[in-house]
PDB file of C-alpha atoms in Angstrom:
ATOM      1  CA  MET T 227       0.000   0.000   0.000  1.00  0.00           C
ATOM      2  CA  ASN T 228       1.290   3.423  -0.886  1.00  0.00           C
ATOM      3  CA  GLU T 229       1.674   5.369   2.330  1.00  0.00           C
ATOM      4  CA  GLN T 230       1.793   8.631   0.415  1.00  0.00           C
ATOM      5  CA  ALA T 231      -1.832   8.050  -0.515  1.00  0.00           C
ATOM      6  CA  ILE T 232      -2.967   8.354   3.073  1.00  0.00           C
ATOM      7  CA  HIS T 233      -3.691  11.771   4.404  1.00  0.00           C
ATOM      8  CA  PRO T 234      -2.114  12.454   7.826  1.00  0.00           C
ATOM      9  CA  GLU T 235      -5.579  13.027   9.276  1.00  0.00           C
ATOM     10  CA  ILE T 236      -6.389   9.381   8.978  1.00  0.00           C
ATOM     11  CA  SER T 237      -3.095   8.089  10.277  1.00  0.00           C
ATOM     12  CA  ASN T 238      -4.849   6.556  13.288  1.00  0.00           C
ATOM     13  CA  ALA T 239      -6.637   4.172  11.016  1.00  0.00           C
ATOM     14  CA  HIS T 240      -3.426   3.466   9.139  1.00  0.00           C
ATOM     15  CA  GLN T 241      -2.883  -0.062  10.375  1.00  0.00           C
ATOM     16  CA  GLU T 242      -6.402  -1.157   9.583  1.00  0.00           C
ATOM     17  CA  LEU T 243      -6.163   0.419   6.183  1.00  0.00           C
ATOM     18  CA  GLU T 244      -2.947  -1.393   5.475  1.00  0.00           C
ATOM     19  CA  TYR T 245      -4.636  -4.629   6.323  1.00  0.00           C
ATOM     20  CA  ILE T 246      -7.626  -3.879   4.118  1.00  0.00           C
ATOM     21  CA  ALA T 247      -5.511  -2.797   1.181  1.00  0.00           C
ATOM     22  CA  GLU T 248      -3.386  -5.900   1.534  1.00  0.00           C
ATOM     23  CA  PHE T 249      -6.451  -8.084   1.824  1.00  0.00           C
ATOM     24  CA  LEU T 250      -8.305  -6.563  -1.103  1.00  0.00           C
ATOM     25  CA  GLY T 251      -5.365  -5.505  -3.194  1.00  0.00           C
ATOM     26  CA  ARG T 252      -4.956  -2.328  -5.153  1.00  0.00           C
ATOM     27  CA  SER T 253      -6.506  -3.830  -8.263  1.00  0.00           C
ATOM     28  CA  ASN T 254      -9.724  -4.617  -6.415  1.00  0.00           C
ATOM     29  CA  ALA T 255      -9.771  -1.128  -5.067  1.00  0.00           C
ATOM     30  CA  ARG T 256      -9.350   0.200  -8.582  1.00  0.00           C
ATOM     31  CA  ALA T 257     -12.147  -2.042  -9.830  1.00  0.00           C
ATOM     32  CA  PHE T 258     -14.396  -0.661  -7.135  1.00  0.00           C
ATOM     33  CA  VAL T 259     -13.542   2.822  -8.243  1.00  0.00           C
ATOM     34  CA  GLU T 260     -14.407   2.003 -11.830  1.00  0.00           C
ATOM     35  CA  TYR T 261     -17.672   0.455 -10.742  1.00  0.00           C
ATOM     36  CA  ASN T 262     -18.510   3.584  -8.726  1.00  0.00           C
ATOM     37  CA  PRO T 263     -16.953   6.415 -10.733  1.00  0.00           C
ATOM     38  CA  ILE T 264     -18.718   9.040  -8.688  1.00  0.00           C
ATOM     39  CA  LEU T 265     -16.506   8.164  -5.751  1.00  0.00           C
ATOM     40  CA  VAL T 266     -13.439   9.346  -7.555  1.00  0.00           C
ATOM     41  CA  THR T 267     -15.040  12.197  -9.405  1.00  0.00           C
ATOM     42  CA  HIS T 268     -16.072  13.828  -6.199  1.00  0.00           C
ATOM     43  CA  LYS T 269     -13.009  13.017  -4.178  1.00  0.00           C
ATOM     44  CA  ASN T 270     -14.696  10.906  -1.576  1.00  0.00           C
ATOM     45  CA  ILE T 271     -12.731   8.688   0.700  1.00  0.00           C
ATOM     46  CA  PHE T 272     -14.158   5.501   2.080  1.00  0.00           C
ATOM     47  CA  VAL T 273     -12.257   4.229   5.040  1.00  0.00           C
ATOM     48  CA  VAL T 274     -13.579   0.787   5.698  1.00  0.00           C
ATOM     49  CA  THR T 275     -12.929  -1.189   8.831  1.00  0.00           C
ATOM     50  CA  SER T 276     -14.548  -4.353  10.088  1.00  0.00           C
ATOM     51  CA  SER T 277     -16.561  -2.487  12.700  1.00  0.00           C
ATOM     52  CA  HIS T 278     -16.932   1.095  11.693  1.00  0.00           C
ATOM     53  CA  VAL T 279     -16.446   3.653   9.005  1.00  0.00           C
ATOM     54  CA  ALA T 280     -14.047   6.421   9.854  1.00  0.00           C
ATOM     55  CA  LYS T 281     -15.241   9.665   8.365  1.00  0.00           C
ATOM     56  CA  LYS T 282     -12.378  11.948   7.525  1.00  0.00           C
ATOM     57  CA  ARG T 283     -11.851  14.844   5.205  1.00  0.00           C
ATOM     58  CA  ILE T 284      -9.140  14.324   2.658  1.00  0.00           C
ATOM     59  CA  ALA T 285      -7.591  16.519   0.031  1.00  0.00           C
ATOM     60  CA  TYR T 286      -7.434  14.007  -2.784  1.00  0.00           C
ATOM     61  CA  PRO T 287      -9.178  10.814  -3.842  1.00  0.00           C
ATOM     62  CA  VAL T 288      -8.244   7.583  -2.212  1.00  0.00           C
ATOM     63  CA  VAL T 289     -10.817   4.861  -2.340  1.00  0.00           C
ATOM     64  CA  PHE T 290     -10.690   1.534  -0.632  1.00  0.00           C
ATOM     65  CA  ALA T 291     -12.774  -1.333  -1.770  1.00  0.00           C
ATOM     66  CA  GLN T 292     -15.768  -2.549   0.073  1.00  0.00           C
ATOM     67  CA  ASN T 293     -15.777  -5.960   1.583  1.00  0.00           C
ATOM     68  CA  SER T 294     -19.098  -7.736   1.348  1.00  0.00           C
ATOM     69  CA  PHE T 295     -19.477  -8.058   5.101  1.00  0.00           C
ATOM     70  CA  VAL T 296     -18.490  -4.603   6.263  1.00  0.00           C
ATOM     71  CA  SER T 297     -20.517  -1.457   6.352  1.00  0.00           C
ATOM     72  CA  ILE T 298     -19.618   1.503   4.224  1.00  0.00           C
ATOM     73  CA  GLU T 299     -20.889   5.031   4.075  1.00  0.00           C
ATOM     74  CA  LYS T 300     -20.061   8.302   2.487  1.00  0.00           C
ATOM     75  CA  ALA T 301     -17.131  10.158   3.946  1.00  0.00           C
ATOM     76  CA  ASN T 302     -17.230  13.800   4.862  1.00  0.00           C
ATOM     77  CA  THR T 303     -16.915  15.225   1.374  1.00  0.00           C
ATOM     78  CA  PRO T 304     -16.346  18.966   1.143  1.00  0.00           C
ATOM     79  CA  ILE T 305     -19.687  20.546   0.253  1.00  0.00           C
ATOM     80  CA  SER T 306     -18.046  22.678  -2.420  1.00  0.00           C
ATOM     81  CA  SER T 307     -17.094  19.572  -4.366  1.00  0.00           C
ATOM     82  CA  LEU T 308     -20.636  18.206  -4.577  1.00  0.00           C
ATOM     83  CA  ASP T 309     -22.455  18.502  -7.861  1.00  0.00           C
ATOM     84  CA  GLU T 310     -26.133  19.414  -8.216  1.00  0.00           C
ATOM     85  CA  THR T 311     -27.327  15.789  -8.218  1.00  0.00           C
ATOM     86  CA  GLU T 312     -25.441  15.054  -5.014  1.00  0.00           C
ATOM     87  CA  ILE T 313     -26.671  18.250  -3.382  1.00  0.00           C
ATOM     88  CA  TYR T 314     -30.210  17.290  -4.280  1.00  0.00           C
ATOM     89  CA  SER T 315     -29.808  13.763  -2.856  1.00  0.00           C
ATOM     90  CA  LEU T 316     -28.284  15.149   0.300  1.00  0.00           C
ATOM     91  CA  CYS T 317     -31.094  17.678   0.752  1.00  0.00           C
ATOM     92  CA  ILE T 318     -33.806  15.107   0.134  1.00  0.00           C
ATOM     93  CA  GLU T 319     -32.147  12.809   2.661  1.00  0.00           C
ATOM     94  CA  GLU T 320     -32.125  15.618   5.215  1.00  0.00           C
ATOM     95  CA  LEU T 321     -35.743  16.491   4.469  1.00  0.00           C
ATOM     96  CA  GLY T 322     -36.624  12.833   4.963  1.00  0.00           C
ATOM     97  CA  LYS T 323     -35.107  12.962   8.446  1.00  0.00           C
ATOM     98  CA  PHE T 324     -36.958  16.145   9.217  1.00  0.00           C
ATOM     99  CA  ALA T 325     -40.207  14.720   7.841  1.00  0.00           C
ATOM    100  CA  SER T 326     -40.156  11.941  10.464  1.00  0.00           C
ATOM    101  CA  TYR T 327     -39.693  14.556  13.135  1.00  0.00           C
ATOM    102  CA  ALA T 328     -42.460  16.748  11.702  1.00  0.00           C
ATOM    103  CA  LYS T 329     -44.838  13.766  11.644  1.00  0.00           C
ATOM    104  CA  LYS T 330     -44.252  13.206  15.352  1.00  0.00           C
ATOM    105  CA  ILE T 331     -44.995  16.857  16.107  1.00  0.00           C
ATOM    106  CA  LEU T 332     -48.250  16.677  14.143  1.00  0.00           C
ATOM    107  CA  GLU T 333     -49.233  13.424  15.858  1.00  0.00           C
ATOM    108  CA  ARG T 334     -48.584  14.953  19.250  1.00  0.00           C
ATOM    109  CA  LYS T 335     -50.840  17.882  18.355  1.00  0.00           C
ATOM    110  CA  GLY T 336     -53.534  15.607  16.982  1.00  0.00           C
ATOM    111  CA  ILE T 337     -53.293  17.089  13.483  1.00  0.00           C
ATOM    112  CA  GLU T 338     -53.985  14.657  10.691  1.00  0.00           C
ATOM    113  CA  LEU T 339     -51.502  14.569   7.864  1.00  0.00           C
ATOM    114  CA  SER T 340     -53.180  13.687   4.581  1.00  0.00           C
ATOM    115  CA  LYS T 341     -50.177  13.890   2.250  1.00  0.00           C
ATOM    116  CA  ILE T 342     -46.432  14.289   2.519  1.00  0.00           C
ATOM    117  CA  THR T 343     -44.043  14.679  -0.406  1.00  0.00           C
ATOM    118  CA  THR T 344     -40.636  16.069  -1.191  1.00  0.00           C
ATOM    119  CA  ARG T 345     -39.810  17.792  -4.414  1.00  0.00           C
ATOM    120  CA  ARG T 346     -37.250  19.905  -6.122  1.00  0.00           C
ATOM    121  CA  TRP T 347     -37.966  23.350  -7.457  1.00  0.00           C
ATOM    122  CA  GLN T 348     -36.083  25.941  -9.441  1.00  0.00           C
ATOM    123  CA  ALA T 349     -37.327  29.454 -10.024  1.00  0.00           C
ATOM    124  CA  ILE T 350     -38.168  30.260 -13.635  1.00  0.00           C
ATOM    125  CA  GLU T 351     -36.878  33.816 -13.383  1.00  0.00           C
ATOM    126  CA  ASP T 352     -33.768  33.072 -11.326  1.00  0.00           C
ATOM    127  CA  ASP T 353     -32.181  29.721 -12.052  1.00  0.00           C
ATOM    128  CA  SER T 354     -29.814  30.099  -9.103  1.00  0.00           C
ATOM    129  CA  TRP T 355     -32.792  29.800  -6.753  1.00  0.00           C
ATOM    130  CA  LYS T 356     -33.173  26.096  -6.172  1.00  0.00           C
ATOM    131  CA  GLN T 357     -35.097  24.477  -3.381  1.00  0.00           C
ATOM    132  CA  CYS T 358     -35.890  21.114  -1.931  1.00  0.00           C
ATOM    133  CA  ILE T 359     -39.378  21.334  -0.554  1.00  0.00           C
ATOM    134  CA  LEU T 360     -41.105  19.262   2.060  1.00  0.00           C
ATOM    135  CA  GLU T 361     -44.788  19.517   1.202  1.00  0.00           C
ATOM    136  CA  LEU T 362     -47.242  18.686   3.934  1.00  0.00           C
ATOM    137  CA  THR T 363     -50.976  18.638   3.326  1.00  0.00           C
ATOM    138  CA  LEU T 364     -52.922  18.735   6.545  1.00  0.00           C
ATOM    139  CA  HIS T 365     -56.455  17.679   7.152  1.00  0.00           C
ATOM    140  CA  SER T 366     -57.268  20.901   8.955  1.00  0.00           C
ATOM    141  CA  ASP T 367     -58.588  24.398   8.553  1.00  0.00           C
ATOM    142  CA  SER T 368     -56.378  27.155   7.182  1.00  0.00           C
ATOM    143  CA  GLN T 369     -55.761  28.821  10.560  1.00  0.00           C
ATOM    144  CA  THR T 370     -54.459  25.617  12.135  1.00  0.00           C
ATOM    145  CA  ALA T 371     -52.280  24.914   9.107  1.00  0.00           C
ATOM    146  CA  LEU T 372     -50.835  28.434   9.012  1.00  0.00           C
ATOM    147  CA  CYS T 373     -50.091  28.241  12.715  1.00  0.00           C
ATOM    148  CA  ILE T 374     -48.365  24.865  12.599  1.00  0.00           C
ATOM    149  CA  TRP T 375     -46.464  26.022   9.500  1.00  0.00           C
ATOM    150  CA  ASP T 376     -44.731  28.693  11.603  1.00  0.00           C
ATOM    151  CA  GLU T 377     -43.923  26.181  14.275  1.00  0.00           C
ATOM    152  CA  LEU T 378     -42.535  23.608  11.849  1.00  0.00           C
ATOM    153  CA  SER T 379     -40.519  26.273  10.037  1.00  0.00           C
ATOM    154  CA  GLU T 380     -38.857  27.115  13.315  1.00  0.00           C
ATOM    155  CA  GLU T 381     -38.272  23.431  13.989  1.00  0.00           C
ATOM    156  CA  LEU T 382     -36.687  23.095  10.562  1.00  0.00           C
ATOM    157  CA  ASP T 383     -34.272  25.855  11.479  1.00  0.00           C
ATOM    158  CA  ARG T 384     -33.406  24.065  14.738  1.00  0.00           C
ATOM    159  CA  PHE T 385     -32.959  20.848  12.816  1.00  0.00           C
ATOM    160  CA  ILE T 386     -30.496  22.569  10.465  1.00  0.00           C
ATOM    161  CA  ASN T 387     -28.634  24.055  13.430  1.00  0.00           C
ATOM    162  CA  ILE T 388     -27.709  20.636  14.750  1.00  0.00           C
ATOM    163  CA  GLU T 389     -26.163  19.610  11.444  1.00  0.00           C
ATOM    164  CA  SER T 390     -22.446  20.049  10.839  1.00  0.00           C
ATOM    165  CA  GLU T 391     -21.328  23.634  10.410  1.00  0.00           C
ATOM    166  CA  ASP T 392     -20.157  23.225   6.848  1.00  0.00           C
ATOM    167  CA  LEU T 393     -23.514  21.772   5.858  1.00  0.00           C
ATOM    168  CA  GLN T 394     -25.684  24.418   7.499  1.00  0.00           C
ATOM    169  CA  PRO T 395     -25.420  27.220   4.896  1.00  0.00           C
ATOM    170  CA  LEU T 396     -26.393  24.838   2.112  1.00  0.00           C
ATOM    171  CA  LEU T 397     -29.342  23.408   4.022  1.00  0.00           C
ATOM    172  CA  ARG T 398     -30.463  26.844   5.077  1.00  0.00           C
ATOM    173  CA  GLN T 399     -30.453  27.938   1.458  1.00  0.00           C
ATOM    174  CA  ARG T 400     -32.100  24.829   0.036  1.00  0.00           C
ATOM    175  CA  LEU T 401     -34.537  23.336   2.520  1.00  0.00           C
ATOM    176  CA  THR T 402     -37.977  24.741   2.831  1.00  0.00           C
ATOM    177  CA  LEU T 403     -41.426  23.843   3.950  1.00  0.00           C
ATOM    178  CA  ASP T 404     -44.781  24.174   2.216  1.00  0.00           C
ATOM    179  CA  VAL T 405     -47.873  23.487   4.268  1.00  0.00           C
ATOM    180  CA  SER T 406     -51.301  23.337   2.707  1.00  0.00           C
ATOM    181  CA  TRP T 407     -54.672  22.277   4.038  1.00  0.00           C
ATOM    182  CA  SER T 408     -57.720  20.464   2.815  1.00  0.00           C
TER     183      SER T 408
ATOM    184  CA  MET H 121     -42.423  63.197  -5.933  1.00  0.00           C
ATOM    185  CA  SER H 122     -44.911  60.403  -5.424  1.00  0.00           C
ATOM    186  CA  VAL H 123     -44.459  57.272  -3.367  1.00  0.00           C
ATOM    187  CA  PHE H 124     -46.500  54.253  -4.261  1.00  0.00           C
ATOM    188  CA  ASN H 125     -47.828  52.114  -1.440  1.00  0.00           C
ATOM    189  CA  PRO H 126     -47.312  48.432  -2.428  1.00  0.00           C
ATOM    190  CA  GLU H 127     -50.184  47.461  -0.173  1.00  0.00           C
ATOM    191  CA  ASP H 128     -52.524  48.950  -2.773  1.00  0.00           C
ATOM    192  CA  TYR H 129     -51.760  45.880  -4.873  1.00  0.00           C
ATOM    193  CA  TRP H 130     -53.468  43.794  -2.225  1.00  0.00           C
ATOM    194  CA  GLN H 131     -56.600  45.910  -2.549  1.00  0.00           C
ATOM    195  CA  ILE H 132     -56.462  45.343  -6.316  1.00  0.00           C
ATOM    196  CA  SER H 133     -56.331  41.584  -5.677  1.00  0.00           C
ATOM    197  CA  LEU H 134     -59.426  41.717  -3.513  1.00  0.00           C
ATOM    198  CA  LYS H 135     -61.285  43.824  -6.068  1.00  0.00           C
ATOM    199  CA  LEU H 136     -60.396  41.433  -8.871  1.00  0.00           C
ATOM    200  CA  VAL H 137     -61.958  38.432  -7.171  1.00  0.00           C
ATOM    201  CA  ASN H 138     -64.951  40.299  -5.846  1.00  0.00           C
ATOM    202  CA  GLN H 139     -67.455  39.569  -8.629  1.00  0.00           C
ATOM    203  CA  GLN H 140     -67.650  36.455 -10.782  1.00  0.00           C
ATOM    204  CA  PRO H 141     -63.906  36.170 -11.201  1.00  0.00           C
ATOM    205  CA  SER H 142     -62.366  34.300 -14.099  1.00  0.00           C
ATOM    206  CA  ASP H 143     -59.219  32.178 -13.883  1.00  0.00           C
ATOM    207  CA  ALA H 144     -57.310  35.162 -15.209  1.00  0.00           C
ATOM    208  CA  ASP H 145     -58.660  37.289 -12.348  1.00  0.00           C
ATOM    209  CA  TYR H 146     -57.580  34.684  -9.777  1.00  0.00           C
ATOM    210  CA  ARG H 147     -54.151  34.445 -11.334  1.00  0.00           C
ATOM    211  CA  THR H 148     -53.697  38.206 -11.499  1.00  0.00           C
ATOM    212  CA  ALA H 149     -54.954  38.515  -7.923  1.00  0.00           C
ATOM    213  CA  ALA H 150     -52.345  35.993  -6.755  1.00  0.00           C
ATOM    214  CA  ASN H 151     -49.644  37.867  -8.624  1.00  0.00           C
ATOM    215  CA  ARG H 152     -50.591  41.220  -7.115  1.00  0.00           C
ATOM    216  CA  ALA H 153     -50.874  39.683  -3.634  1.00  0.00           C
ATOM    217  CA  TYR H 154     -47.308  38.441  -3.882  1.00  0.00           C
ATOM    218  CA  TYR H 155     -46.007  41.780  -5.074  1.00  0.00           C
ATOM    219  CA  ALA H 156     -47.815  43.598  -2.282  1.00  0.00           C
ATOM    220  CA  CYS H 157     -45.854  41.453   0.210  1.00  0.00           C
ATOM    221  CA  HIS H 158     -42.578  41.430  -1.670  1.00  0.00           C
ATOM    222  CA  LEU H 159     -42.421  45.144  -2.366  1.00  0.00           C
ATOM    223  CA  LEU H 160     -43.525  46.032   1.125  1.00  0.00           C
ATOM    224  CA  GLY H 161     -40.758  43.773   2.489  1.00  0.00           C
ATOM    225  CA  CYS H 162     -38.222  45.431   0.204  1.00  0.00           C
ATOM    226  CA  GLU H 163     -39.532  48.864   1.132  1.00  0.00           C
ATOM    227  CA  ARG H 164     -38.817  48.064   4.778  1.00  0.00           C
ATOM    228  CA  GLY H 165     -35.150  47.966   3.874  1.00  0.00           C
ATOM    229  CA  ILE H 166     -34.663  44.301   4.747  1.00  0.00           C
ATOM    230  CA  ILE H 167     -32.445  43.773   1.732  1.00  0.00           C
ATOM    231  CA  GLU H 168     -30.327  45.907  -0.459  1.00  0.00           C
ATOM    232  CA  ARG H 169     -32.301  45.745  -3.672  1.00  0.00           C
ATOM    233  CA  THR H 170     -30.691  44.962  -6.971  1.00  0.00           C
ATOM    234  CA  ASN H 171     -33.937  45.289  -8.936  1.00  0.00           C
ATOM    235  CA  SER H 172     -33.264  41.879 -10.383  1.00  0.00           C
ATOM    236  CA  ALA H 173     -34.979  38.515 -10.039  1.00  0.00           C
ATOM    237  CA  ARG H 174     -32.461  37.668  -7.354  1.00  0.00           C
ATOM    238  CA  ASP H 175     -34.244  40.056  -4.945  1.00  0.00           C
ATOM    239  CA  HIS H 176     -37.013  37.504  -4.387  1.00  0.00           C
ATOM    240  CA  SER H 177     -34.777  34.841  -2.884  1.00  0.00           C
ATOM    241  CA  LYS H 178     -32.652  37.455  -1.127  1.00  0.00           C
ATOM    242  CA  LEU H 179     -35.643  38.745   0.791  1.00  0.00           C
ATOM    243  CA  TRP H 180     -36.706  35.237   1.795  1.00  0.00           C
ATOM    244  CA  GLU H 181     -33.175  34.315   2.902  1.00  0.00           C
ATOM    245  CA  GLU H 182     -32.719  37.517   4.850  1.00  0.00           C
ATOM    246  CA  LEU H 183     -36.027  37.214   6.689  1.00  0.00           C
ATOM    247  CA  ARG H 184     -35.182  33.659   7.699  1.00  0.00           C
ATOM    248  CA  ARG H 185     -31.707  34.734   8.727  1.00  0.00           C
ATOM    249  CA  ARG H 186     -33.332  37.240  11.064  1.00  0.00           C
ATOM    250  CA  GLY H 187     -35.445  34.506  12.624  1.00  0.00           C
ATOM    251  CA  MET H 188     -38.661  35.314  10.762  1.00  0.00           C
ATOM    252  CA  PHE H 189     -39.419  31.762   9.785  1.00  0.00           C
ATOM    253  CA  TRP H 190     -42.805  32.704   8.379  1.00  0.00           C
ATOM    254  CA  ALA H 191     -40.738  33.776   5.378  1.00  0.00           C
ATOM    255  CA  ASN H 192     -41.352  30.249   4.080  1.00  0.00           C
ATOM    256  CA  LYS H 193     -44.899  31.411   3.440  1.00  0.00           C
ATOM    257  CA  LEU H 194     -43.632  34.316   1.356  1.00  0.00           C
ATOM    258  CA  GLU H 195     -41.600  31.848  -0.625  1.00  0.00           C
ATOM    259  CA  VAL H 196     -44.676  29.705  -1.251  1.00  0.00           C
ATOM    260  CA  LEU H 197     -46.555  32.824  -2.295  1.00  0.00           C
ATOM    261  CA  TYR H 198     -43.760  33.405  -4.797  1.00  0.00           C
ATOM    262  CA  ARG H 199     -44.280  29.895  -6.166  1.00  0.00           C
ATOM    263  CA  ILE H 200     -48.014  30.512  -6.438  1.00  0.00           C
ATOM    264  CA  ARG H 201     -47.238  33.715  -8.316  1.00  0.00           C
ATOM    265  CA  GLU H 202     -44.876  31.834 -10.612  1.00  0.00           C
ATOM    266  CA  HIS H 203     -47.587  29.277 -11.305  1.00  0.00           C
ATOM    267  CA  ALA H 204     -50.133  32.034 -11.917  1.00  0.00           C
ATOM    268  CA  ASP H 205     -47.866  33.874 -14.321  1.00  0.00           C
ATOM    269  CA  TYR H 206     -46.233  31.048 -16.238  1.00  0.00           C
ATOM    270  CA  HIS H 207     -48.030  27.734 -16.000  1.00  0.00           C
ATOM    271  CA  ILE H 208     -50.485  27.638 -18.862  1.00  0.00           C
ATOM    272  CA  ASN H 209     -50.809  23.919 -19.404  1.00  0.00           C
ATOM    273  CA  SER H 210     -50.811  21.725 -16.304  1.00  0.00           C
ATOM    274  CA  GLU H 211     -49.699  18.754 -18.385  1.00  0.00           C
ATOM    275  CA  ASP H 212     -46.479  20.396 -19.531  1.00  0.00           C
ATOM    276  CA  ARG H 213     -43.507  18.377 -18.403  1.00  0.00           C
ATOM    277  CA  ASP H 214     -42.003  21.369 -16.627  1.00  0.00           C
ATOM    278  CA  ASN H 215     -45.130  21.740 -14.504  1.00  0.00           C
ATOM    279  CA  VAL H 216     -45.383  18.162 -13.301  1.00  0.00           C
ATOM    280  CA  GLY H 217     -44.239  18.918  -9.740  1.00  0.00           C
ATOM    281  CA  CYS H 218     -46.381  22.038  -9.350  1.00  0.00           C
ATOM    282  CA  SER H 219     -49.103  21.439  -6.801  1.00  0.00           C
ATOM    283  CA  TYR H 220     -51.058  24.475  -8.045  1.00  0.00           C
ATOM    284  CA  CYS H 221     -51.381  22.930 -11.488  1.00  0.00           C
ATOM    285  CA  LYS H 222     -53.403  20.177  -9.826  1.00  0.00           C
ATOM    286  CA  ILE H 223     -56.007  22.443  -8.267  1.00  0.00           C
ATOM    287  CA  SER H 224     -58.456  25.039  -9.583  1.00  0.00           C
ATOM    288  CA  ALA H 225     -57.514  28.681  -9.972  1.00  0.00           C
ATOM    289  CA  GLU H 226     -60.029  29.460  -7.240  1.00  0.00           C
ATOM    290  CA  SER H 227     -58.345  27.074  -4.777  1.00  0.00           C
ATOM    291  CA  MET H 228     -54.961  28.452  -5.739  1.00  0.00           C
ATOM    292  CA  TRP H 229     -56.245  31.907  -4.946  1.00  0.00           C
ATOM    293  CA  GLY H 230     -57.641  30.585  -1.649  1.00  0.00           C
ATOM    294  CA  ASN H 231     -54.128  29.572  -0.613  1.00  0.00           C
ATOM    295  CA  ALA H 232     -52.621  32.845  -1.802  1.00  0.00           C
ATOM    296  CA  LYS H 233     -55.257  34.846   0.075  1.00  0.00           C
ATOM    297  CA  ALA H 234     -54.807  32.943   3.339  1.00  0.00           C
ATOM    298  CA  ILE H 235     -51.028  33.304   3.145  1.00  0.00           C
ATOM    299  CA  THR H 236     -51.216  37.005   2.300  1.00  0.00           C
ATOM    300  CA  GLU H 237     -53.633  37.685   5.142  1.00  0.00           C
ATOM    301  CA  ASP H 238     -51.203  35.929   7.442  1.00  0.00           C
ATOM    302  CA  ILE H 239     -47.958  37.572   6.364  1.00  0.00           C
ATOM    303  CA  LEU H 240     -48.900  41.031   5.128  1.00  0.00           C
ATOM    304  CA  PRO H 241     -49.592  42.360   8.663  1.00  0.00           C
ATOM    305  CA  ARG H 242     -46.287  40.897   9.821  1.00  0.00           C
ATOM    306  CA  ILE H 243     -44.397  42.612   7.025  1.00  0.00           C
ATOM    307  CA  LYS H 244     -46.174  45.873   7.767  1.00  0.00           C
ATOM    308  CA  SER H 245     -45.247  45.638  11.423  1.00  0.00           C
ATOM    309  CA  MET H 246     -41.549  45.302  10.685  1.00  0.00           C
ATOM    310  CA  LYS H 247     -39.527  48.306  11.656  1.00  0.00           C
ATOM    311  CA  LYS H 248     -38.849  50.504   8.722  1.00  0.00           C
ATOM    312  CA  LYS H 249     -35.176  51.146   8.142  1.00  0.00           C
ATOM    313  CA  ASP H 250     -33.467  53.522   5.805  1.00  0.00           C
ATOM    314  CA  ILE H 251     -34.185  52.310   2.305  1.00  0.00           C
ATOM    315  CA  LYS H 252     -30.998  51.250   0.673  1.00  0.00           C
ATOM    316  CA  THR H 253     -30.228  52.595  -2.755  1.00  0.00           C
ATOM    317  CA  PRO H 254     -29.991  49.963  -5.464  1.00  0.00           C
ATOM    318  CA  LYS H 255     -26.514  49.520  -6.850  1.00  0.00           C
TER     319      LYS H 255
END
């Protein structure tokens, strides 16, 4: 394994990585990269161990192959290197998490949710304005819906605040909430 | 020198839908309702206006940044306005995700009216600052 390929930040995991690289071999790692080109394109690093995935930021692409019996997840990729498709996926994933939370709030308040969707939107007049929208349709009157809309909007802000600092500006810009009633 | 009060647009909206309104009346009413809110927000000096399309998102972002989370409603009003102004055929591919293409113009107006009635007083109550000159 080429030690130069490992960023100093992940030196703690060095021994495990050496083992994995030796076990899988560089060619397997390369094959994995070819099978998942996005991993290289966007400079992700996957640090795979038998028990956990170490998330570390790295300055250049190093990808280790995935063993069939170990877990793998996306490393902490710099937000600036994400393309629009990845940003969209990330935002939808975050909205999904928030949606579960929003459902619980509505349940607690005894408000019936008749429809929940997520969608992407881009302004016709300003193509830089792009949003990922959580759309909630409530079985309620307009006053109740407008009131809970304020509350959930505030909750969405709190939800964003507990995300990592480098993610917050993006989420703040992209995530929004649309509440309607029927 | 005359100063136009953007809130007058809201009165126009209400007049338009007062008697046997057509779809065009509902759409125009939604458009004017949005601009009453948007221009009043801008007039309060919340953002430094550029007089470009970017001002719409800037106002929304700035209100949220200042903890006025009801700004999401203004953003939805913008989307209603966009639907009202641009979406002619609900079956157009570009309009597939638009929830307002799936409901009548009257219902769309119902949403716009409820949102405007909710946020317009809040915008009006914001403290007026010195209006920034557009660059």
